[in-house]
Amino acid sequence: MSKSTITSVELNYLVFRYLHESGFAHSAFCLGYEAGIHRSNIDGNIIPPGALITIVQKGLQYIELEANVSNSDIDVDEEFSLLQPLDLITKDVNELQEIIRERKRKKYQHEQDKDKEKDRERTLGGEKEKERHDRDQERDKEKMEKDKEQEKDREKDKQHGERKDKARLDENGAGGPEPTDAAPSSHPVTSEISSSDVTILEGHCSEVFACAWSPAGSLLASGSGDSTARIWTIPDGPCGSSVQAFPPTAHVLKHFKGRTNEKSKDVTTLDWNGEGTLLATGSYDGHARIWSKDGELKNTLIKHKGPIFSLKWNKKGDFLLSGSVDKTAIVWDTKTWECKQQFEFHSAPTLDVDWRNNNSFATCSTDNMIYVCKIGESRPVKAFSGHQRMLEVRHAKHLLKLPHMILRILVDEVPQSVVNRVKLMLSNGIQLVLCWLHALMMGLQSGV
């Protein structure tokens, strides 16, 4: 058996993880029970989030690469021909190549027809353009004359009003302030921020998920999908070109050691303590990290078994609260950096947490529930229900990360020439993944 072969046990575990991460708790339980997931010797901590989707996506990409790379009989200036997912699943390579070949012929003929049409329009459009130009000049001239007439009328009205006011003062005697013109301006005042007044902070090489100002100074923290956080020092004074001449300095907070551990450590959330001396960051590897304002790693908090989506300090600063995809929230003692208490009330991933005071807080989840919890209590103080599908938008932003995760994996495992072609297809990768997963789940349900 080749090294790249996946066993049924491994596939069952990947499907189990996909169901668990997507919030399908009952389906995940049934599959885990019948497949005996608990008896497998697979270490779940080394499996990155979205592993099943990554493998399915790569399979589709390689099938399409095989169909496209050998198709060069007609030279057409285009990037890549993206096939439909159903074609990739139901047709062999020869049929796919014929589909691509026919598509190239049609596109080539269509582009030639468009070029001929443009040439005809150029020859006929000269006179139309001249007529349009003359009409525009005539309209501009009429508008200028109309504006001049309106300006003269306004000036006459103003002078007439001044004469009336002066006559009224002469009748009533001197004294008192002169009346002012309170008529509203006929032209609203608009302002536009120039690009020279904007400071751009550059350095991250992937999407930025979170940012937060320090409460104690001109420090701005940002967390990115490039597995780093940055602490930017923003100088006092106005923003703009003068600041860009001396770009703001930044401490880079790396969440990995070397390139081998860079995957699945995207920084998804961060928060400053009340004094602005410590920064907490949460990432996709399930670890919370504590940093000084100078970018020094102070502690790594390890207990969650899934990505951390939310971190919050309480006002007193003695507790740090974290919420994770593993359905739990943890209160950390900031004196010892030990787990004070873990709350396991939700039946689906915990997406956000927030303190009510120094000892009680609220959590929300994709199970549509909100729980109010208190340190030391083993059950929620309060439970709120009623929301329906309220948290699906929060899931959507993490689905958008999939193409970038796939790209990083491909860069490490296949030749650069193949990566360059795959890059051209990633913009539509989500649709391929969803179609393939639908077909996969239908096959599992029918026992195929």
PDB file of N, CA, C and O in Angstrom, residues 319 330-333 338-342 375:
ATOM      1  N   PHE A 319      -8.618  37.665  35.761  1.00  0.00           N
ATOM      2  CA  PHE A 319      -9.098  36.499  35.027  1.00  0.00           C
ATOM      3  C   PHE A 319      -9.112  36.800  33.526  1.00  0.00           C
ATOM      4  O   PHE A 319      -9.371  37.933  33.111  1.00  0.00           O
ATOM      5  N   ILE A 330     -13.272  28.748  29.084  1.00  0.00           N
ATOM      6  CA  ILE A 330     -12.342  28.537  30.190  1.00  0.00           C
ATOM      7  C   ILE A 330     -12.009  29.880  30.819  1.00  0.00           C
ATOM      8  O   ILE A 330     -11.736  30.861  30.119  1.00  0.00           O
ATOM      9  N   VAL A 331     -12.022  29.907  32.170  1.00  0.00           N
ATOM     10  CA  VAL A 331     -11.549  31.063  32.926  1.00  0.00           C
ATOM     11  C   VAL A 331     -10.139  30.748  33.423  1.00  0.00           C
ATOM     12  O   VAL A 331      -9.930  29.750  34.117  1.00  0.00           O
ATOM     13  N   TRP A 332      -9.169  31.602  33.045  1.00  0.00           N
ATOM     14  CA  TRP A 332      -7.764  31.417  33.412  1.00  0.00           C
ATOM     15  C   TRP A 332      -7.400  32.393  34.540  1.00  0.00           C
ATOM     16  O   TRP A 332      -7.738  33.570  34.478  1.00  0.00           O
ATOM     17  N   ASP A 333      -6.702  31.882  35.570  1.00  0.00           N
ATOM     18  CA  ASP A 333      -6.197  32.721  36.655  1.00  0.00           C
ATOM     19  C   ASP A 333      -4.916  33.395  36.173  1.00  0.00           C
ATOM     20  O   ASP A 333      -3.918  32.724  35.885  1.00  0.00           O
ATOM     21  N   GLU A 338      -3.103  29.209  35.410  1.00  0.00           N
ATOM     22  CA  GLU A 338      -3.722  27.889  35.436  1.00  0.00           C
ATOM     23  C   GLU A 338      -5.221  28.039  35.134  1.00  0.00           C
ATOM     24  O   GLU A 338      -5.799  29.109  35.288  1.00  0.00           O
ATOM     25  N   CYS A 339      -5.831  26.909  34.726  1.00  0.00           N
ATOM     26  CA  CYS A 339      -7.266  26.912  34.442  1.00  0.00           C
ATOM     27  C   CYS A 339      -8.029  27.019  35.753  1.00  0.00           C
ATOM     28  O   CYS A 339      -7.937  26.131  36.607  1.00  0.00           O
ATOM     29  N   LYS A 340      -8.773  28.117  35.924  1.00  0.00           N
ATOM     30  CA  LYS A 340      -9.575  28.299  37.136  1.00  0.00           C
ATOM     31  C   LYS A 340     -10.826  27.432  37.082  1.00  0.00           C
ATOM     32  O   LYS A 340     -11.182  26.766  38.067  1.00  0.00           O
ATOM     33  N   GLN A 341     -11.492  27.438  35.908  1.00  0.00           N
ATOM     34  CA  GLN A 341     -12.713  26.632  35.749  1.00  0.00           C
ATOM     35  C   GLN A 341     -13.041  26.522  34.268  1.00  0.00           C
ATOM     36  O   GLN A 341     -12.877  27.486  33.518  1.00  0.00           O
ATOM     37  N   GLN A 342     -13.480  25.338  33.861  1.00  0.00           N
ATOM     38  CA  GLN A 342     -13.908  25.116  32.482  1.00  0.00           C
ATOM     39  C   GLN A 342     -15.419  24.890  32.466  1.00  0.00           C
ATOM     40  O   GLN A 342     -15.953  24.103  33.244  1.00  0.00           O
ATOM     41  N   ILE A 375     -18.236  32.288  38.063  1.00  0.00           N
ATOM     42  CA  ILE A 375     -17.104  31.504  38.551  1.00  0.00           C
ATOM     43  C   ILE A 375     -17.492  30.828  39.860  1.00  0.00           C
ATOM     44  O   ILE A 375     -18.036  31.461  40.772  1.00  0.00           O
TER      45      ILE A 375
END
